[in-house]
mmCIF file with all atom_site columns, C-alpha atoms and ligand atoms in Angstrom:
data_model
loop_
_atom_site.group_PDB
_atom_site.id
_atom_site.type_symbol
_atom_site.label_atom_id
_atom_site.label_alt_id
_atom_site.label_comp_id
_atom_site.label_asym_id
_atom_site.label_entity_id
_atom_site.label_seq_id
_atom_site.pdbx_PDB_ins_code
_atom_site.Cartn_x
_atom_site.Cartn_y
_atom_site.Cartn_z
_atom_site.occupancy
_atom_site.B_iso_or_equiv
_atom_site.pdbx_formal_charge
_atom_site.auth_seq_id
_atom_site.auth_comp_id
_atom_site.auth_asym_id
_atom_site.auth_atom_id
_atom_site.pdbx_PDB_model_num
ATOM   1   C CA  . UNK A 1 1   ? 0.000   0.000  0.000   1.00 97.00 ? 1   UNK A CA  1
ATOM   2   C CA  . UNK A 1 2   ? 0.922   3.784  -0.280  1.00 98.00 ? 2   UNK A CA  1
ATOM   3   C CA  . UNK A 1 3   ? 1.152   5.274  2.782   1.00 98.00 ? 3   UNK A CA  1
ATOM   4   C CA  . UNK A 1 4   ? 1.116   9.239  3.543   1.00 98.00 ? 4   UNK A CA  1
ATOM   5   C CA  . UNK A 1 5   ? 2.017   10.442 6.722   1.00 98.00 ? 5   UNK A CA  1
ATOM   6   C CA  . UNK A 1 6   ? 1.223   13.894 7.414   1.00 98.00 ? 6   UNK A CA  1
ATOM   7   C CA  . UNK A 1 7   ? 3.130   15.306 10.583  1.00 98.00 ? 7   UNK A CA  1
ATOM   8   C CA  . UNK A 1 8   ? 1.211   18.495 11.805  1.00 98.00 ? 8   UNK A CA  1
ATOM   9   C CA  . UNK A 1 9   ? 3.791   19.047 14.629  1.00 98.00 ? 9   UNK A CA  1
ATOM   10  C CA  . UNK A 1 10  ? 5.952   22.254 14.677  1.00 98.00 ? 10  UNK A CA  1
ATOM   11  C CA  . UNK A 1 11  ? 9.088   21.000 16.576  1.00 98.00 ? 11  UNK A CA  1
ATOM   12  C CA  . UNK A 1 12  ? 11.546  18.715 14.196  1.00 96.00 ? 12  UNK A CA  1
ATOM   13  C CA  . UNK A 1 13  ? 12.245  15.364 16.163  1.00 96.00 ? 13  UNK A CA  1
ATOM   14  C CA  . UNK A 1 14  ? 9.283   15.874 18.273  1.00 98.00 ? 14  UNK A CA  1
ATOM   15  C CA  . UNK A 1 15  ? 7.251   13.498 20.371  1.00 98.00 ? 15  UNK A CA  1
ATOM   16  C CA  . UNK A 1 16  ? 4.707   13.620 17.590  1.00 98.00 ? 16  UNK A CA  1
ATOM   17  C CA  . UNK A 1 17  ? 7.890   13.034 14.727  1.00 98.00 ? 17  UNK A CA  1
ATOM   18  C CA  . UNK A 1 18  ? 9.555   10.310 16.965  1.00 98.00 ? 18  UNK A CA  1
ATOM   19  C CA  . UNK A 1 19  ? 5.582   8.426  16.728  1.00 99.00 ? 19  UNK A CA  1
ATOM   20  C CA  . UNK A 1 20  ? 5.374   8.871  12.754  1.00 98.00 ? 20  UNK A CA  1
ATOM   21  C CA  . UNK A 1 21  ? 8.703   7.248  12.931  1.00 98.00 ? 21  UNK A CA  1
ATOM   22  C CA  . UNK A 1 22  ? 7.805   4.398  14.960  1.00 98.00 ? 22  UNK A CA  1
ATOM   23  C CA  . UNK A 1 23  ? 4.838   4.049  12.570  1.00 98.00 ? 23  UNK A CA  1
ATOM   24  C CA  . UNK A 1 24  ? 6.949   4.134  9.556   1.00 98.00 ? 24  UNK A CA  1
ATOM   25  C CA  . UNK A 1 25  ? 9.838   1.521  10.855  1.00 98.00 ? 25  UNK A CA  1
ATOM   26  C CA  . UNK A 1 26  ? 6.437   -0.904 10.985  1.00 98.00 ? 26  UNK A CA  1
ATOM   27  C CA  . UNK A 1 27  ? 4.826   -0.373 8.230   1.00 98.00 ? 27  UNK A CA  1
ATOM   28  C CA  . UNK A 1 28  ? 8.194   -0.039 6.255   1.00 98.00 ? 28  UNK A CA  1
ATOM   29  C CA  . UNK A 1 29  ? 8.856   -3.804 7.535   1.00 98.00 ? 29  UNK A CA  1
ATOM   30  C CA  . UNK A 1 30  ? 5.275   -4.720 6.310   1.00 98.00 ? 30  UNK A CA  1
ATOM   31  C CA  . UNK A 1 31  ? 6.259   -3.871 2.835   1.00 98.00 ? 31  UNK A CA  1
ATOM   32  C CA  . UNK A 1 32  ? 4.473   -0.770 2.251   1.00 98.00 ? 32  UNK A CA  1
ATOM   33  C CA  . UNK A 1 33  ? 5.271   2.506  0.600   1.00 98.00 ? 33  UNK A CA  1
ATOM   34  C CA  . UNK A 1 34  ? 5.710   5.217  2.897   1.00 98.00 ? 34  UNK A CA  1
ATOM   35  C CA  . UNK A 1 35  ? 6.471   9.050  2.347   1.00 98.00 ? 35  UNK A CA  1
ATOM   36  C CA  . UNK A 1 36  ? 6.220   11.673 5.107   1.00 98.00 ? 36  UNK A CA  1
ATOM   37  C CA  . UNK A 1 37  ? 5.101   15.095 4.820   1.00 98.00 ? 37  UNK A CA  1
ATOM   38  C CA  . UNK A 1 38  ? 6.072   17.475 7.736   1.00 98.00 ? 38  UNK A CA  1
ATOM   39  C CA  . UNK A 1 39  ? 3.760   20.782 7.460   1.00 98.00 ? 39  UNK A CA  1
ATOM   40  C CA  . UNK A 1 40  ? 6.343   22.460 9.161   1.00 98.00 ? 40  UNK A CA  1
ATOM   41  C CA  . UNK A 1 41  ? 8.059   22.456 5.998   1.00 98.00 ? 41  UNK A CA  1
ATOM   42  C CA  . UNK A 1 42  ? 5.685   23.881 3.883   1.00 98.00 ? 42  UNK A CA  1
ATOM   43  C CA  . UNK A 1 43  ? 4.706   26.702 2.955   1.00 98.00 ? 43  UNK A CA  1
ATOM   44  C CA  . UNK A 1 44  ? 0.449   26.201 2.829   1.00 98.00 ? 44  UNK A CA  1
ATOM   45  C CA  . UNK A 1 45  ? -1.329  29.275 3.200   1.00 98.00 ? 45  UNK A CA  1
ATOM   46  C CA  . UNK A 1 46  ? -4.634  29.305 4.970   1.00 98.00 ? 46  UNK A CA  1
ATOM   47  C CA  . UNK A 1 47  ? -8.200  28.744 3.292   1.00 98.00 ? 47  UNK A CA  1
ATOM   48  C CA  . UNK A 1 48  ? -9.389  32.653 1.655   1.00 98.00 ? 48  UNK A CA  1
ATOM   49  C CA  . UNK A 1 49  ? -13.196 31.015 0.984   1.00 98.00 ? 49  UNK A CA  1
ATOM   50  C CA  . UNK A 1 50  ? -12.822 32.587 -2.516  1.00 98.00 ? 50  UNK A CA  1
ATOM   51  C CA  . UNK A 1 51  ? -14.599 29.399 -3.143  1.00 98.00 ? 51  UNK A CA  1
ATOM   52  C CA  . UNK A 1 52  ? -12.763 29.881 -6.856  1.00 98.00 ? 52  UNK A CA  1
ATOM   53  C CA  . UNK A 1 53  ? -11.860 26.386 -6.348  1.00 98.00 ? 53  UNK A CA  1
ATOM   54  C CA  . UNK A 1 54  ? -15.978 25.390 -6.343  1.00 97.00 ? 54  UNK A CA  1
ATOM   55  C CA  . UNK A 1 55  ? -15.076 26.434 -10.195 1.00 97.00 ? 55  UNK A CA  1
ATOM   56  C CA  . UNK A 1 56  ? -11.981 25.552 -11.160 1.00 97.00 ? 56  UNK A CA  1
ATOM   57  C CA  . UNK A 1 57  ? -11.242 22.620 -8.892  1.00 95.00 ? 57  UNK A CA  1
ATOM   58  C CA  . UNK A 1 58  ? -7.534  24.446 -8.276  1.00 97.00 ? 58  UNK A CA  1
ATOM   59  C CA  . UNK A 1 59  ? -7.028  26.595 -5.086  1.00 98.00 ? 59  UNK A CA  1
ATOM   60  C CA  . UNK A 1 60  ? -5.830  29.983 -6.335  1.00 98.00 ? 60  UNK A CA  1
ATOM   61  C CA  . UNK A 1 61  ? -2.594  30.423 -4.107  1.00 98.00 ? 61  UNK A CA  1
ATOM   62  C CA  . UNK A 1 62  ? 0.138   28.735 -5.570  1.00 97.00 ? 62  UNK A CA  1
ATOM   63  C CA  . UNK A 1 63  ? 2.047   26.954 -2.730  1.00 98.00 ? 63  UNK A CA  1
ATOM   64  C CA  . UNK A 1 64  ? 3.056   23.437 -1.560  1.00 98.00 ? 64  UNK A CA  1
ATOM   65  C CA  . UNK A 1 65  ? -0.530  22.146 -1.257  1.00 98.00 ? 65  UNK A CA  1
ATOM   66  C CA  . UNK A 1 66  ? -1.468  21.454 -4.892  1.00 98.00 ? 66  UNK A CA  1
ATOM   67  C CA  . UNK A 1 67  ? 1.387   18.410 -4.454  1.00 98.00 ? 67  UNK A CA  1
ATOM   68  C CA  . UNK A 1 68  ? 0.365   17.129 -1.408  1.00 98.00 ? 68  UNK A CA  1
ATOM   69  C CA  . UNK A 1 69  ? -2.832  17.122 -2.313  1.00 98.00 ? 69  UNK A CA  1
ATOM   70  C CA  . UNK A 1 70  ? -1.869  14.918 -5.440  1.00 98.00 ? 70  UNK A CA  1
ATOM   71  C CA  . UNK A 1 71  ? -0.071  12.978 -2.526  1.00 98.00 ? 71  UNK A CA  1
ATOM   72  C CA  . UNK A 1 72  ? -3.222  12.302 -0.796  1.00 98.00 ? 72  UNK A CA  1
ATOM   73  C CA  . UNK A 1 73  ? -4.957  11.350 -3.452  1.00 97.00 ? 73  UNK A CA  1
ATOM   74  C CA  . UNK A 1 74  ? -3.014  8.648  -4.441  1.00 97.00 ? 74  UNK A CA  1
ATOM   75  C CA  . UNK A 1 75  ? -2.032  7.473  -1.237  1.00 98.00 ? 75  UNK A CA  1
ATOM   76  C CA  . UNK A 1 76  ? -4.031  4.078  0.025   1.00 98.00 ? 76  UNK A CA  1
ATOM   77  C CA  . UNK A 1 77  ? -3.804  4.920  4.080   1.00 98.00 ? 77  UNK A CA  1
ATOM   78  C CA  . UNK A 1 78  ? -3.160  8.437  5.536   1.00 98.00 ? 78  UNK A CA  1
ATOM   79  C CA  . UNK A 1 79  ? -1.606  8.766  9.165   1.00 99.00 ? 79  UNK A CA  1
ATOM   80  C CA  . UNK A 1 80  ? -2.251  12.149 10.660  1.00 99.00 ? 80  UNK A CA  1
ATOM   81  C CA  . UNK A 1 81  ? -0.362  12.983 13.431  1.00 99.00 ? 81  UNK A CA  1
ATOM   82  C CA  . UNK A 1 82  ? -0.634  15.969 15.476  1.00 98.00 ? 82  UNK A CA  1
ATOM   83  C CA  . UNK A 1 83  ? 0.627   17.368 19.078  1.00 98.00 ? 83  UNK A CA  1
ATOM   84  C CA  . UNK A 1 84  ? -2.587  19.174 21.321  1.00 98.00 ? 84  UNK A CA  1
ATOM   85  C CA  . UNK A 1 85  ? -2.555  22.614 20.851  1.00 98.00 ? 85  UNK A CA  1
ATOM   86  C CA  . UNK A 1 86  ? -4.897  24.508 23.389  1.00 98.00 ? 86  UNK A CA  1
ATOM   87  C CA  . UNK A 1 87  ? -7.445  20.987 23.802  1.00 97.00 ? 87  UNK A CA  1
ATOM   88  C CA  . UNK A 1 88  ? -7.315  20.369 19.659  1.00 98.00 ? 88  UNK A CA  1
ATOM   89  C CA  . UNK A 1 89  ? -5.068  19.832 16.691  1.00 98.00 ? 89  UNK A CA  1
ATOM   90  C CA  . UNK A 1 90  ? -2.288  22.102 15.755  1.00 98.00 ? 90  UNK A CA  1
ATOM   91  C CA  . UNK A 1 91  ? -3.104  24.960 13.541  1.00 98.00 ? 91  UNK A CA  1
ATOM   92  C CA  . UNK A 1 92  ? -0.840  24.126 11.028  1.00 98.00 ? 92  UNK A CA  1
ATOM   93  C CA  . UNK A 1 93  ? -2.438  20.649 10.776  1.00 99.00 ? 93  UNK A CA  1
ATOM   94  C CA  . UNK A 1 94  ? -6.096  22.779 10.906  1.00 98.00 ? 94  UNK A CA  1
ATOM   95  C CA  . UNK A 1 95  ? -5.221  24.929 7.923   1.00 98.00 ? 95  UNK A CA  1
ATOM   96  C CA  . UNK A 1 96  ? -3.713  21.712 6.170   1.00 98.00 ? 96  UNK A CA  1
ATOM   97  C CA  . UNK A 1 97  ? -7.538  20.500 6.362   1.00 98.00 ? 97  UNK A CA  1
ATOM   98  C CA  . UNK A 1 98  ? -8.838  23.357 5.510   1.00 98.00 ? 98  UNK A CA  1
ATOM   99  C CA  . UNK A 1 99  ? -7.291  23.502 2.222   1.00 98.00 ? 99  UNK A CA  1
ATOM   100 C CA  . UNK A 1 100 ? -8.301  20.112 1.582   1.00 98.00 ? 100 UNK A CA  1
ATOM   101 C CA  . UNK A 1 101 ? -11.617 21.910 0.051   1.00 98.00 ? 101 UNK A CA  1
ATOM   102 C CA  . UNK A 1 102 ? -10.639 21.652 -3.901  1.00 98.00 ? 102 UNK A CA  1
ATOM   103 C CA  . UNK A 1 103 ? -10.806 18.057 -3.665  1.00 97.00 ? 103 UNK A CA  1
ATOM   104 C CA  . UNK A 1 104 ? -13.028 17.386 -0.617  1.00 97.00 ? 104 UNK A CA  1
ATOM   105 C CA  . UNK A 1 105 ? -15.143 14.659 -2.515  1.00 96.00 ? 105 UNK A CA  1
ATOM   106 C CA  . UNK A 1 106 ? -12.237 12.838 -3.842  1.00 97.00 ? 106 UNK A CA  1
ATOM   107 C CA  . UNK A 1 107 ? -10.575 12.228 -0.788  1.00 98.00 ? 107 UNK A CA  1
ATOM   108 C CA  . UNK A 1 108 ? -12.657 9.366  0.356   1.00 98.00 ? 108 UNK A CA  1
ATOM   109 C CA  . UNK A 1 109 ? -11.908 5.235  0.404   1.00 98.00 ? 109 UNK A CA  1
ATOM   110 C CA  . UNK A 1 110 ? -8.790  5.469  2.710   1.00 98.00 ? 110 UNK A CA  1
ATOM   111 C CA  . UNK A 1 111 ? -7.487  3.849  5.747   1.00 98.00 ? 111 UNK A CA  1
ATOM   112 C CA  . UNK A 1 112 ? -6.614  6.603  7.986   1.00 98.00 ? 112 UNK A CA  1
ATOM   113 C CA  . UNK A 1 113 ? -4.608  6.584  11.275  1.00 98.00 ? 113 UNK A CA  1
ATOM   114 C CA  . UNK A 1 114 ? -4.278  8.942  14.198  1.00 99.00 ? 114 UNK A CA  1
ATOM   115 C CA  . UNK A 1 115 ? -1.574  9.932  16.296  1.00 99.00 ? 115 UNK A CA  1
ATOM   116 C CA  . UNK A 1 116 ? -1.994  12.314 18.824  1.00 98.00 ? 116 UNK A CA  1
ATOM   117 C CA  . UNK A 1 117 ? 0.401   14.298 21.826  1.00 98.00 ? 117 UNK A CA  1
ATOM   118 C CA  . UNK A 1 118 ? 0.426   16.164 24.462  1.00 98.00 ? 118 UNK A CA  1
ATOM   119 C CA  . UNK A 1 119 ? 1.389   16.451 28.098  1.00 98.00 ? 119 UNK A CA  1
ATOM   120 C CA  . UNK A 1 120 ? -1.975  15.905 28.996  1.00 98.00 ? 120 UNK A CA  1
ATOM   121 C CA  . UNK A 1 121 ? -3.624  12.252 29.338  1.00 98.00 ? 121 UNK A CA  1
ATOM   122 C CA  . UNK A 1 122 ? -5.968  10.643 27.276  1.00 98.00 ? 122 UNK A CA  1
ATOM   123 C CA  . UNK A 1 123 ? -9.051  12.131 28.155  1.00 98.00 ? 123 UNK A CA  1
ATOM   124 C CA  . UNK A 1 124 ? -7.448  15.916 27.426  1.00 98.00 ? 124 UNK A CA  1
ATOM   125 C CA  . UNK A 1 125 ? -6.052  14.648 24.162  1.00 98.00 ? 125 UNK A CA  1
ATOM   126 C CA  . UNK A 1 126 ? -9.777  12.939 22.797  1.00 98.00 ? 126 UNK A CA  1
ATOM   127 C CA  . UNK A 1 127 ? -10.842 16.366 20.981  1.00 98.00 ? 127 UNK A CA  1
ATOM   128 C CA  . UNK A 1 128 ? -7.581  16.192 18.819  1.00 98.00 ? 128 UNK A CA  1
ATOM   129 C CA  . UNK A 1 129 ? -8.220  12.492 18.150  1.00 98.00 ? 129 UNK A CA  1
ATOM   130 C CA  . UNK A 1 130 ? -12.183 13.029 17.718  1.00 98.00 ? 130 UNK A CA  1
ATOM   131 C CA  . UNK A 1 131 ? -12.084 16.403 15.566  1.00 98.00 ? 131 UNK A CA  1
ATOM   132 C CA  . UNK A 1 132 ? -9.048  14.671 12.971  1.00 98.00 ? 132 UNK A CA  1
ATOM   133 C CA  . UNK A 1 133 ? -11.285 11.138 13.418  1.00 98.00 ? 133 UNK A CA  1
ATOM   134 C CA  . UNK A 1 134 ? -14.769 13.348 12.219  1.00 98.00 ? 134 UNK A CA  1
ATOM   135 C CA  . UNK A 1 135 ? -13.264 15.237 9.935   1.00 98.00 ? 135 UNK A CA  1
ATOM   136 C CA  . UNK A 1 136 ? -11.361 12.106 8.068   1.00 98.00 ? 136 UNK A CA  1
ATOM   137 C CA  . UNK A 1 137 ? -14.448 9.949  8.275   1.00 98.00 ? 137 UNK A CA  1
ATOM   138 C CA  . UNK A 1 138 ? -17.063 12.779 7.100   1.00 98.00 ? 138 UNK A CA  1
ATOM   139 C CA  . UNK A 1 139 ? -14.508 12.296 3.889   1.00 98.00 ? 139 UNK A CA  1
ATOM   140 C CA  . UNK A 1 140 ? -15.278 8.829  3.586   1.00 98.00 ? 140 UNK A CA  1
ATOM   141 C CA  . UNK A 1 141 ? -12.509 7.279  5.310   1.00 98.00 ? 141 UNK A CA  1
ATOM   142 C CA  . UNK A 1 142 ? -11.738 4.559  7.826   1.00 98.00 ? 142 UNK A CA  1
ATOM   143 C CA  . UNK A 1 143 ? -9.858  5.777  10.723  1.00 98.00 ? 143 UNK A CA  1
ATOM   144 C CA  . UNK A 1 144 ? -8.358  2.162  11.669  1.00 98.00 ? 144 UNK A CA  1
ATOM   145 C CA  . UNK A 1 145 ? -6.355  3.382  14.537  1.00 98.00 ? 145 UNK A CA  1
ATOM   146 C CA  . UNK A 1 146 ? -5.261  6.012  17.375  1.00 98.00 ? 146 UNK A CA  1
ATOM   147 C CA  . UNK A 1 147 ? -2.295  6.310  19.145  1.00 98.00 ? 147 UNK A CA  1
ATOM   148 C CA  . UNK A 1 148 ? -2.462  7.922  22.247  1.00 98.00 ? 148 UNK A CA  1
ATOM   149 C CA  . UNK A 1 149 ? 0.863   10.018 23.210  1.00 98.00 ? 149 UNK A CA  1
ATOM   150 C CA  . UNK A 1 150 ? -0.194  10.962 26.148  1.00 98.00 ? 150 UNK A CA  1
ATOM   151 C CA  . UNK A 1 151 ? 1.563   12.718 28.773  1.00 98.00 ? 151 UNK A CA  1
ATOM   152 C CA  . UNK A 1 152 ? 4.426   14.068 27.292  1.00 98.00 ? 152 UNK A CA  1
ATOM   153 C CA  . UNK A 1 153 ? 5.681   17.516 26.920  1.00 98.00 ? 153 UNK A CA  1
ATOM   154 C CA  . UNK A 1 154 ? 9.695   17.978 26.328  1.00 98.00 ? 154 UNK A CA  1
ATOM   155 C CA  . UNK A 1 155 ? 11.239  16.502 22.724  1.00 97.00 ? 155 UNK A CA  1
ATOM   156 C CA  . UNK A 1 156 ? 11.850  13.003 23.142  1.00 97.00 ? 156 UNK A CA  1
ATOM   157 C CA  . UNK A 1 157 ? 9.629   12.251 26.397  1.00 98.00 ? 157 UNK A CA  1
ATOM   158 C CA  . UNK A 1 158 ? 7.206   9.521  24.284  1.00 98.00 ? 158 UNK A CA  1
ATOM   159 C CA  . UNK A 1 159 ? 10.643  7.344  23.721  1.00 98.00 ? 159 UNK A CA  1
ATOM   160 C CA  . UNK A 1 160 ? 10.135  6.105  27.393  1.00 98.00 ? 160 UNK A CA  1
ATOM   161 C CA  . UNK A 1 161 ? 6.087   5.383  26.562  1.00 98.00 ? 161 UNK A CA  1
ATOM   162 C CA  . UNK A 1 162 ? 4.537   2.639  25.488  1.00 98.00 ? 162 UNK A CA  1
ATOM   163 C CA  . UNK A 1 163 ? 3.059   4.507  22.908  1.00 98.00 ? 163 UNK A CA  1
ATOM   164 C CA  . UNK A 1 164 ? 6.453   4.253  20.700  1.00 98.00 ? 164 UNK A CA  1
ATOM   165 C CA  . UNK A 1 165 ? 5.568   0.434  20.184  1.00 98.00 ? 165 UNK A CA  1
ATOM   166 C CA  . UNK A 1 166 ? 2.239   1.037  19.680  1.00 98.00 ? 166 UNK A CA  1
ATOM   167 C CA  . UNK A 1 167 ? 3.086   3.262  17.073  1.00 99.00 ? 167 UNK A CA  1
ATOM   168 C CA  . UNK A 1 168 ? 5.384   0.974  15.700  1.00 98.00 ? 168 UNK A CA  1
ATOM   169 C CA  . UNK A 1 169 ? 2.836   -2.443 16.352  1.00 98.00 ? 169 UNK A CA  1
ATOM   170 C CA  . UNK A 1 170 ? 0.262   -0.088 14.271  1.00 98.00 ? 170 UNK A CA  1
ATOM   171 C CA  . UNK A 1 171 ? 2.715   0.255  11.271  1.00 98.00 ? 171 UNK A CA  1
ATOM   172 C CA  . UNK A 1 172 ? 3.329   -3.462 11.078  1.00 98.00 ? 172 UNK A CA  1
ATOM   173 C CA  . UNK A 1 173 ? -0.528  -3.843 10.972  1.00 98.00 ? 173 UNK A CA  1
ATOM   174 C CA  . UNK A 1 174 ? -1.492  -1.442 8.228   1.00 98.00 ? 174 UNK A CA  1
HETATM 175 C C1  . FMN B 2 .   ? 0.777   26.333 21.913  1.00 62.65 ? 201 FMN B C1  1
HETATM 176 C C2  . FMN B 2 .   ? 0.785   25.067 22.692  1.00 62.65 ? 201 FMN B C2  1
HETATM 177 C C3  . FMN B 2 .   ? -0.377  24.661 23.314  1.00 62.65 ? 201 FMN B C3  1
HETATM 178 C C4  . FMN B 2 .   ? -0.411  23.438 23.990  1.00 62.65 ? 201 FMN B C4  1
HETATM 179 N N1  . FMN B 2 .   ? -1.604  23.032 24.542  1.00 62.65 ? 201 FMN B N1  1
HETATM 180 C C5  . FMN B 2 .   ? -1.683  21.798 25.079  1.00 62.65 ? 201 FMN B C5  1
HETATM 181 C C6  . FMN B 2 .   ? -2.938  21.307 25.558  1.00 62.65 ? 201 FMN B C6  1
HETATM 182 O O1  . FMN B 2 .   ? -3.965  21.965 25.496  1.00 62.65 ? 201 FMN B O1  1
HETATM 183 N N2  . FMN B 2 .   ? -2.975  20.044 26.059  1.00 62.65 ? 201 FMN B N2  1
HETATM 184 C C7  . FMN B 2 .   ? -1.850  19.251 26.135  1.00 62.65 ? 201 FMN B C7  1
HETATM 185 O O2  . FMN B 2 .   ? -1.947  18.100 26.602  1.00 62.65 ? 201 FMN B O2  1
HETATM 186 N N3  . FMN B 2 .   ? -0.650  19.692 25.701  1.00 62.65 ? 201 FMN B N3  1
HETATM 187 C C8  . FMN B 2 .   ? -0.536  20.941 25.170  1.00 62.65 ? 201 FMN B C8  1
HETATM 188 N N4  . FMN B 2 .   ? 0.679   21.390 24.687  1.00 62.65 ? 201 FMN B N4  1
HETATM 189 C C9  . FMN B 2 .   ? 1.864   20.511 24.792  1.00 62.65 ? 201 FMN B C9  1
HETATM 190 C C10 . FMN B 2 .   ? 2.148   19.754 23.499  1.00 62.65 ? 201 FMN B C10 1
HETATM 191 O O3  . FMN B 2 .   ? 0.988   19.120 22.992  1.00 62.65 ? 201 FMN B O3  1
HETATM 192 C C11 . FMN B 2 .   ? 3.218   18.672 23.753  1.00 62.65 ? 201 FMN B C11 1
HETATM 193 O O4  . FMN B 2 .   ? 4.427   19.304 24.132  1.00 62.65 ? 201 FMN B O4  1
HETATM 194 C C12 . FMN B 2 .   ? 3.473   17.792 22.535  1.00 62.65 ? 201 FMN B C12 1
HETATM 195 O O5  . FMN B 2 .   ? 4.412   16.800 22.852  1.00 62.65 ? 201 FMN B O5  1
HETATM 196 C C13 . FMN B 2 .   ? 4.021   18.608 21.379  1.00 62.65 ? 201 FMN B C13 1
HETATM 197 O O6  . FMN B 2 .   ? 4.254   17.772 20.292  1.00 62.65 ? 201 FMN B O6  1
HETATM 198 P P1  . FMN B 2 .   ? 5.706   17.709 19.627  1.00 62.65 ? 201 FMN B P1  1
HETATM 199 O O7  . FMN B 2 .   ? 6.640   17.134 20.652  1.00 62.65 ? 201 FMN B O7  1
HETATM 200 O O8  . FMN B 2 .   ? 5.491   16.849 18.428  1.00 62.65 ? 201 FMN B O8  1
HETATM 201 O O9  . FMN B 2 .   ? 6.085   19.112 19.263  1.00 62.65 ? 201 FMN B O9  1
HETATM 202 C C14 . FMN B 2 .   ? 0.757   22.618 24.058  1.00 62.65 ? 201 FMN B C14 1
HETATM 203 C C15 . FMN B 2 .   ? 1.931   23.071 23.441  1.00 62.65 ? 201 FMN B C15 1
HETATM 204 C C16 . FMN B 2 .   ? 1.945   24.260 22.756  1.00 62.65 ? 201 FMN B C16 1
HETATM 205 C C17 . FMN B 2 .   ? 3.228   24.699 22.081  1.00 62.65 ? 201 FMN B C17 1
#
């Protein structure tokens, strides 16, 4: 399978990087085809509702997202990982999704996986987890998966978590 794993985190090496990772040695092993994209890294500018694209099918800023958009659309199973930002997702993974609207109905028919973080536990993290799970599935996806990274806070505090194997178990079972 093609795999697309979007990393919504804005610290490189991160708790919510070190999780893609773990996903990726897994699902690597399992044979798949895996490519990363870290938002961080790209320059996506948020949503104008022009609605131009309603027309055209094209958003009218010309940055990164047209090609990870053809990413997505050709990938098989999506991971979307993002740290908790203020009880949800990150805003760069928000305005990611927002600019999903060109091709909202062709986005559907996916197996999707979640990884969440943040130095809360679980029960502070389950908006990130349900608003990326709603979202993905009101797309016509599958979300076969979370992984909670719960309770950590400093770069490189979810190596000592189970959640690192979980990540990686999750991988292996895509
Ligand atoms: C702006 C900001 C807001 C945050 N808000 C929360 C929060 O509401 N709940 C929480 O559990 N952690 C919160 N955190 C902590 C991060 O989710 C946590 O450090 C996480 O590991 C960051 O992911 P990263 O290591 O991939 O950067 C916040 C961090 C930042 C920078």
């Amino acid at each position: 399978m093609n795999v697309l794993i979007i990393n919504g985190s804005a610290r490189a090496k991160g708790n919510s990087e070190l999780l893609c990772d773990a996903f990726m040695r897994g699902a690597a092993e399992a044979g798949h085809q895996l490519k990363k994209v870290s938002l961080r890294d790209r320059e996506i500018g948020p949503c104008r509702a022009c609605y131009a694209c309603f027309k055209t099918g094209r958003c009218v800023q010309q940055d990164d997202m047209e090609e990870i958009l053809d990413q997505l659309q050709a990938a098989d199973a999506v991971v979307l990982a993002s740290p908790t930002y203020f009880l949800t997702m990150s805003g760069q993974m928000k305005t990611f999704i927002d600019r999903l609207l060109p091709r909202w109905q062709d986005l559907g028919g996916k197996d999707v996986y979640v990884i969440v973080t943040g130095h809360d536990m679980k029960e502070g993290l389950t908006r990130t987890a349900d608003d990326l799970k709603a979202i993905f599935e009101g797309l016509g996806n599958t979300v076969r998966g979370i992984v909670w990274g719960e309770g950590v806070w400093q770069k490189g505090e979810v190596l000592a978590t189970r959640a690192m194997d979980e990540a990686y178990q999750m991988g292996r079972s895509v």
